[in-house]
mmCIF file of C-alpha atoms and ligand atoms in Angstrom:
data_model
loop_
_atom_site.group_PDB
_atom_site.id
_atom_site.type_symbol
_atom_site.label_atom_id
_atom_site.label_comp_id
_atom_site.label_asym_id
_atom_site.label_seq_id
_atom_site.Cartn_x
_atom_site.Cartn_y
_atom_site.Cartn_z
ATOM 1 C CA MET A 1 15.572 9.642 -4.460
ATOM 2 C CA SER A 2 12.450 10.185 -2.253
ATOM 3 C CA VAL A 3 8.897 9.369 -2.986
ATOM 4 C CA LYS A 4 8.036 12.892 -3.152
ATOM 5 C CA THR A 5 10.785 13.499 -5.759
ATOM 6 C CA GLU A 6 9.564 10.807 -8.067
ATOM 7 C CA ILE A 7 5.999 11.760 -7.798
ATOM 8 C CA LEU A 8 6.554 15.109 -8.697
ATOM 9 C CA LYS A 9 8.924 14.151 -11.467
ATOM 10 C CA LEU A 10 6.175 11.860 -12.857
ATOM 11 C CA LYS A 11 3.674 14.619 -12.675
ATOM 12 C CA GLU A 12 5.702 17.100 -14.583
ATOM 13 C CA GLU A 13 6.692 14.384 -17.080
ATOM 14 C CA LEU A 14 3.227 12.686 -17.995
ATOM 15 C CA PRO A 15 0.613 14.472 -20.048
ATOM 16 C CA SER A 16 -2.440 15.604 -18.174
ATOM 17 C CA ASN A 17 -4.715 13.359 -19.934
ATOM 18 C CA VAL A 18 -2.652 10.415 -18.479
ATOM 19 C CA LYS A 19 -3.819 9.031 -14.934
ATOM 20 C CA LEU A 20 -1.038 7.862 -12.791
ATOM 21 C CA VAL A 21 -1.583 4.935 -10.495
ATOM 22 C CA ALA A 22 1.385 4.551 -8.174
ATOM 23 C CA VAL A 23 1.515 1.065 -7.423
ATOM 24 C CA SER A 24 2.053 0.380 -3.460
ATOM 25 C CA LYS A 25 1.972 -3.318 -3.415
ATOM 26 C CA PHE A 26 4.473 -4.633 -0.869
ATOM 27 C CA HIS A 27 5.166 -1.045 0.517
ATOM 28 C CA PRO A 28 3.912 -0.059 3.759
ATOM 29 C CA LEU A 29 1.159 2.580 4.477
ATOM 30 C CA ASP A 30 3.813 5.107 5.188
ATOM 31 C CA ALA A 31 4.994 5.119 1.617
ATOM 32 C CA VAL A 32 1.454 5.784 0.428
ATOM 33 C CA LYS A 33 1.051 8.671 2.977
ATOM 34 C CA GLU A 34 4.212 10.254 1.751
ATOM 35 C CA ALA A 35 2.910 9.882 -1.940
ATOM 36 C CA TYR A 36 -0.300 11.557 -0.849
ATOM 37 C CA GLU A 37 1.664 14.485 0.678
ATOM 38 C CA ALA A 38 3.228 15.006 -2.691
ATOM 39 C CA GLY A 39 -0.337 15.018 -4.340
ATOM 40 C CA GLN A 40 -0.740 11.535 -5.601
ATOM 41 C CA ARG A 41 -4.424 10.120 -5.134
ATOM 42 C CA VAL A 42 -4.573 7.021 -6.886
ATOM 43 C CA PHE A 43 -3.053 3.809 -5.853
ATOM 44 C CA GLY A 44 -2.708 0.214 -7.091
ATOM 45 C CA GLU A 45 -2.612 -2.857 -5.082
ATOM 46 C CA SER A 46 -2.332 -6.595 -6.148
ATOM 47 C CA ARG A 47 -3.223 -8.716 -3.247
ATOM 48 C CA PRO A 48 -6.716 -8.426 -1.594
ATOM 49 C CA GLN A 49 -5.623 -8.823 1.876
ATOM 50 C CA GLU A 50 -2.958 -6.107 1.678
ATOM 51 C CA LEU A 51 -5.299 -3.676 0.206
ATOM 52 C CA TYR A 52 -7.790 -4.359 2.866
ATOM 53 C CA SER A 53 -5.248 -3.880 5.648
ATOM 54 C CA LYS A 54 -4.089 -0.523 4.012
ATOM 55 C CA VAL A 55 -7.512 0.764 3.697
ATOM 56 C CA VAL A 56 -8.593 -0.348 7.453
ATOM 57 C CA GLU A 57 -5.371 1.284 8.810
ATOM 58 C CA ILE A 58 -5.723 4.446 7.048
ATOM 59 C CA GLN A 59 -9.377 4.898 8.044
ATOM 60 C CA SER A 60 -8.123 4.603 11.620
ATOM 61 C CA SER A 61 -5.523 7.159 11.231
ATOM 62 C CA PRO A 62 -6.307 10.271 13.161
ATOM 63 C CA ASP A 63 -6.012 12.349 10.109
ATOM 64 C CA TYR A 64 -8.716 10.558 8.265
ATOM 65 C CA SER A 65 -11.668 11.620 10.378
ATOM 66 C CA LYS A 66 -10.503 15.276 9.506
ATOM 67 C CA GLY A 67 -10.836 14.319 5.722
ATOM 68 C CA THR A 68 -7.470 13.515 4.922
ATOM 69 C CA TYR A 69 -7.014 10.572 2.662
ATOM 70 C CA ALA A 70 -10.794 10.339 1.839
ATOM 71 C CA ASP A 71 -10.035 11.143 -1.589
ATOM 72 C CA ILE A 72 -7.610 8.340 -2.117
ATOM 73 C CA GLU A 73 -8.938 6.042 -5.049
ATOM 74 C CA TRP A 74 -7.618 2.559 -5.018
ATOM 75 C CA HIS A 75 -7.159 0.336 -8.209
ATOM 76 C CA PHE A 76 -6.959 -3.450 -8.061
ATOM 77 C CA ILE A 77 -4.284 -4.836 -10.277
ATOM 78 C CA GLY A 78 -3.813 -8.150 -9.465
ATOM 79 C CA HIS A 79 -5.311 -11.645 -9.830
ATOM 80 C CA LEU A 80 -8.502 -11.843 -7.935
ATOM 81 C CA GLN A 81 -9.932 -14.773 -6.626
ATOM 82 C CA THR A 82 -13.714 -14.834 -6.455
ATOM 83 C CA ASN A 83 -13.609 -15.755 -2.718
ATOM 84 C CA LYS A 84 -11.849 -12.521 -1.994
ATOM 85 C CA LEU A 85 -14.031 -10.023 -3.604
ATOM 86 C CA LYS A 86 -15.204 -8.524 -0.171
ATOM 87 C CA PHE A 87 -11.690 -7.504 0.610
ATOM 88 C CA VAL A 88 -11.488 -5.592 -2.432
ATOM 89 C CA LEU A 89 -14.712 -4.419 -4.121
ATOM 90 C CA PRO A 90 -16.181 -2.149 -1.311
ATOM 91 C CA TYR A 91 -12.874 -0.171 -1.565
ATOM 92 C CA VAL A 92 -11.886 0.206 -5.083
ATOM 93 C CA THR A 93 -12.876 2.456 -7.862
ATOM 94 C CA MET A 94 -11.612 0.048 -10.453
ATOM 95 C CA VAL A 95 -10.534 -3.677 -11.008
ATOM 96 C CA GLU A 96 -8.073 -3.416 -13.490
ATOM 97 C CA SER A 97 -7.278 -6.895 -13.876
ATOM 98 C CA VAL A 98 -10.508 -8.891 -14.881
ATOM 99 C CA ASP A 99 -8.711 -12.032 -16.289
ATOM 100 C CA SER A 100 -11.718 -14.656 -16.213
ATOM 101 C CA LEU A 101 -15.309 -14.997 -17.105
ATOM 102 C CA LYS A 102 -15.792 -16.610 -13.886
ATOM 103 C CA LEU A 103 -14.529 -13.273 -12.098
ATOM 104 C CA LEU A 104 -16.489 -11.117 -14.457
ATOM 105 C CA GLU A 105 -19.737 -12.826 -13.375
ATOM 106 C CA ALA A 106 -18.736 -12.945 -9.606
ATOM 107 C CA ILE A 107 -18.009 -9.041 -9.748
ATOM 108 C CA ASP A 108 -21.515 -8.718 -11.492
ATOM 109 C CA ASN A 109 -23.118 -10.672 -8.841
ATOM 110 C CA TRP A 110 -21.531 -9.092 -5.922
ATOM 111 C CA SER A 111 -22.092 -5.566 -7.285
ATOM 112 C CA ALA A 112 -25.916 -6.389 -8.013
ATOM 113 C CA ALA A 113 -26.129 -7.643 -4.152
ATOM 114 C CA ALA A 114 -24.225 -4.467 -3.003
ATOM 115 C CA GLY A 115 -26.539 -2.218 -5.207
ATOM 116 C CA LYS A 116 -23.621 -0.782 -7.249
ATOM 117 C CA VAL A 117 -21.804 -0.713 -10.277
ATOM 118 C CA THR A 118 -18.270 -1.787 -10.528
ATOM 119 C CA ASP A 119 -15.752 -0.203 -13.124
ATOM 120 C CA VAL A 120 -13.366 -2.952 -14.691
ATOM 121 C CA LEU A 121 -10.918 -3.442 -17.244
ATOM 122 C CA LEU A 122 -10.527 -6.641 -19.115
ATOM 123 C CA GLU A 123 -6.667 -7.861 -19.028
ATOM 124 C CA TYR A 124 -5.563 -8.724 -22.447
ATOM 125 C CA HIS A 125 -2.820 -11.235 -22.504
ATOM 126 C CA ILE A 126 -0.274 -9.494 -24.713
ATOM 127 C CA ALA A 127 3.021 -10.656 -23.493
ATOM 128 C CA ALA A 128 4.971 -13.737 -24.563
ATOM 129 C CA GLU A 129 5.390 -15.147 -20.997
ATOM 130 C CA ASP A 130 2.527 -17.442 -20.483
ATOM 131 C CA THR A 131 2.741 -16.832 -16.604
ATOM 132 C CA LYS A 132 0.882 -13.591 -17.047
ATOM 133 C CA GLN A 133 -2.988 -13.717 -16.982
ATOM 134 C CA GLY A 134 -5.574 -12.353 -19.295
ATOM 135 C CA PHE A 135 -7.850 -13.243 -21.922
ATOM 136 C CA ASP A 136 -7.040 -13.397 -25.621
ATOM 137 C CA ALA A 137 -8.406 -11.205 -28.210
ATOM 138 C CA GLY A 138 -11.401 -13.444 -29.232
ATOM 139 C CA GLN A 139 -12.274 -13.969 -25.598
ATOM 140 C CA ILE A 140 -12.412 -10.231 -25.253
ATOM 141 C CA LYS A 141 -14.479 -9.594 -28.299
ATOM 142 C CA GLU A 142 -16.957 -12.231 -27.221
ATOM 143 C CA ILE A 143 -17.493 -10.740 -23.869
ATOM 144 C CA LEU A 144 -17.966 -7.211 -25.593
ATOM 145 C CA LEU A 145 -19.885 -7.936 -28.532
ATOM 146 C CA SER A 146 -21.919 -11.197 -28.068
ATOM 147 C CA GLY A 147 -21.426 -12.296 -24.557
ATOM 148 C CA ARG A 148 -24.197 -12.208 -21.997
ATOM 149 C CA HIS A 149 -24.837 -8.810 -20.418
ATOM 150 C CA TYR A 150 -23.334 -7.860 -17.075
ATOM 151 C CA PRO A 151 -25.422 -4.940 -15.802
ATOM 152 C CA ASN A 152 -23.664 -4.413 -12.728
ATOM 153 C CA VAL A 153 -20.319 -4.222 -14.328
ATOM 154 C CA ARG A 154 -19.122 -1.359 -16.383
ATOM 155 C CA ILE A 155 -16.364 -2.277 -18.764
ATOM 156 C CA ARG A 156 -13.933 0.627 -19.118
ATOM 157 C CA GLY A 157 -11.325 -0.722 -21.266
ATOM 158 C CA LEU A 158 -8.492 -2.786 -21.554
ATOM 159 C CA MET A 159 -5.395 -3.396 -19.450
ATOM 160 C CA GLY A 160 -2.241 -5.272 -20.507
ATOM 161 C CA MET A 161 1.438 -6.070 -19.606
ATOM 162 C CA ALA A 162 3.881 -6.444 -22.002
ATOM 163 C CA THR A 163 6.904 -8.993 -22.043
ATOM 164 C CA PHE A 164 9.569 -8.338 -19.524
ATOM 165 C CA THR A 165 12.414 -7.452 -21.735
ATOM 166 C CA ASP A 166 14.722 -4.496 -22.636
ATOM 167 C CA ASP A 167 13.957 -5.207 -26.367
ATOM 168 C CA GLU A 168 11.961 -2.152 -27.144
ATOM 169 C CA ASP A 169 10.486 -3.878 -30.314
ATOM 170 C CA ILE A 170 8.893 -6.608 -28.687
ATOM 171 C CA ILE A 171 7.345 -4.291 -25.954
ATOM 172 C CA ARG A 172 6.246 -2.021 -28.764
ATOM 173 C CA ALA A 173 4.649 -5.175 -30.690
ATOM 174 C CA ASP A 174 2.996 -6.368 -27.490
ATOM 175 C CA PHE A 175 1.460 -2.848 -26.732
ATOM 176 C CA SER A 176 0.371 -2.383 -30.455
ATOM 177 C CA ARG A 177 -1.942 -5.580 -30.135
ATOM 178 C CA LEU A 178 -3.513 -3.838 -27.112
ATOM 179 C CA VAL A 179 -3.992 -0.627 -28.859
ATOM 180 C CA GLY A 180 -5.232 -2.512 -32.018
ATOM 181 C CA LEU A 181 -7.641 -4.338 -30.179
ATOM 182 C CA LYS A 182 -9.253 -1.367 -28.563
ATOM 183 C CA SER A 183 -9.650 0.723 -31.703
ATOM 184 C CA GLU A 184 -11.215 -2.513 -33.458
ATOM 185 C CA LEU A 185 -13.625 -2.296 -30.561
ATOM 186 C CA ASP A 186 -14.029 1.255 -30.642
ATOM 187 C CA LYS A 187 -15.298 0.917 -34.435
ATOM 188 C CA CYS A 188 -17.982 -1.800 -33.129
ATOM 189 C CA LYS A 189 -19.538 0.899 -30.846
ATOM 190 C CA THR A 190 -21.584 2.340 -33.971
ATOM 191 C CA ILE A 191 -23.245 -1.221 -34.595
ATOM 192 C CA SER A 192 -26.875 -1.007 -34.159
ATOM 193 C CA PRO A 193 -28.387 -2.169 -31.687
ATOM 194 C CA VAL A 194 -25.242 -1.391 -29.670
ATOM 195 C CA PRO A 195 -23.669 -4.276 -27.909
ATOM 196 C CA ALA A 196 -24.934 -4.199 -24.317
ATOM 197 C CA ASN A 197 -21.405 -4.443 -22.847
ATOM 198 C CA LEU A 198 -19.658 -2.033 -25.238
ATOM 199 C CA THR A 199 -20.841 1.534 -24.491
ATOM 200 C CA SER A 200 -19.427 5.003 -24.872
ATOM 201 C CA ASP A 201 -17.847 4.335 -21.215
ATOM 202 C CA PHE A 202 -15.324 1.826 -23.107
ATOM 203 C CA ASP A 203 -12.778 4.450 -23.096
ATOM 204 C CA THR A 204 -9.531 3.445 -21.054
ATOM 205 C CA LEU A 205 -6.390 1.623 -21.941
ATOM 206 C CA SER A 206 -3.994 0.809 -19.098
ATOM 207 C CA PHE A 207 -0.538 -0.093 -19.948
ATOM 208 C CA GLY A 208 2.876 0.848 -18.848
ATOM 209 C CA MET A 209 4.906 0.029 -15.826
ATOM 210 C CA THR A 210 8.343 1.473 -14.501
ATOM 211 C CA HIS A 211 10.549 0.029 -17.334
ATOM 212 C CA ASP A 212 8.141 0.906 -20.249
ATOM 213 C CA TYR A 213 5.771 3.639 -19.135
ATOM 214 C CA ARG A 214 7.662 5.941 -21.803
ATOM 215 C CA ILE A 215 6.690 3.918 -24.533
ATOM 216 C CA ALA A 216 3.162 3.307 -23.305
ATOM 217 C CA VAL A 217 2.590 6.996 -23.050
ATOM 218 C CA GLU A 218 3.869 7.640 -26.592
ATOM 219 C CA MET A 219 1.649 4.704 -27.907
ATOM 220 C CA GLY A 220 -1.469 6.315 -26.381
ATOM 221 C CA ALA A 221 -1.877 4.895 -22.708
ATOM 222 C CA ASP A 222 -4.769 6.540 -20.534
ATOM 223 C CA ILE A 223 -3.538 4.882 -17.195
ATOM 224 C CA VAL A 224 -0.073 3.951 -16.425
ATOM 225 C CA ARG A 225 0.835 1.921 -13.538
ATOM 226 C CA ILE A 226 4.213 2.771 -11.895
ATOM 227 C CA GLY A 227 5.637 1.215 -8.617
ATOM 228 C CA THR A 228 9.230 0.464 -8.480
ATOM 229 C CA MET A 229 10.179 3.903 -9.830
ATOM 230 C CA ILE A 230 8.166 5.656 -7.202
ATOM 231 C CA PHE A 231 8.510 3.536 -4.153
ATOM 232 C CA GLY A 232 11.844 1.597 -4.961
ATOM 233 C CA GLU A 233 12.518 -2.270 -5.237
ATOM 234 C CA ARG A 234 9.977 -4.409 -3.432
ATOM 235 C CA ASP A 235 10.711 -7.007 -0.983
ATOM 236 C CA TYR A 236 8.783 -10.208 -1.801
ATOM 237 C CA SER A 237 9.681 -11.755 1.477
ATOM 238 C CA LYS A 238 7.236 -9.748 3.249
HETATM 239 C C1 PLP B 1 3.398 -4.526 -9.834
HETATM 240 C C2 PLP B 1 2.821 -4.049 -11.137
HETATM 241 C C3 PLP B 1 3.169 -2.951 -11.746
HETATM 242 C C4 PLP B 1 4.079 -2.045 -11.412
HETATM 243 O O1 PLP B 1 5.213 -2.442 -11.786
HETATM 244 P P1 PLP B 1 6.634 -1.524 -11.603
HETATM 245 O O2 PLP B 1 7.597 -2.282 -12.437
HETATM 246 O O3 PLP B 1 7.133 -1.756 -10.202
HETATM 247 O O4 PLP B 1 6.260 -0.296 -11.953
HETATM 248 C C5 PLP B 1 2.026 -2.427 -12.781
HETATM 249 N N1 PLP B 1 0.832 -3.367 -13.061
HETATM 250 C C6 PLP B 1 0.605 -4.652 -12.598
HETATM 251 C C7 PLP B 1 -0.423 -5.210 -13.023
HETATM 252 C C8 PLP B 1 1.581 -4.922 -11.405
HETATM 253 O O5 PLP B 1 1.237 -6.047 -10.799
#
């Protein structure tokens, strides 16, 4: 199957209100270009240096000056160290993987200095494995309801990754924690005064990858992040 075929298949399958992030990490820029030609515009990367290299490479391609690729939207979806912000924040429309207070504060500070507001999702640790990053539910509520205000960050919603398993019940249970927390927080939007970090812009749930995106769509994902199905297996030795 080609990248193009997979993109077209997904576009047909996904409801129009679900945003597809094509996860291009560990794949060359040519793969991004191929997906772009099939109409894909949103790409996900998880390593700062790799994202940065792809952006630089694409901006120096001859087609770029003619306007091609200028409408690509990059989402950062991996663990982000605070000393790597400059490789990421100028180029992305969203950081989906904010997994610590320290990172949230650093993004806020960087964005203030750059005179912009950065869209982020808070990563909610829903999986059984403790290798996956993220906040617990209490920390997320604290940030959104009683934490300090982050004026240069717009918290758009939550991101999560289910346990890596073929057991659909476990995946569903993980995803329901995410959906449940989102709806609990949605109810808090009517609190008066409205909590500063919880605005009407808090409207996005990002969950679902190659092996579980169908369940995610069924359960109400706004964003799905799909890599392997589109681009094939990743070679982690690269
Ligand atoms: C790599 C990655 C994906 C894509 O996973 P696939 O199984 O290849 O679809 C999605 N989300 C995050 C956070 C990732 O790191």
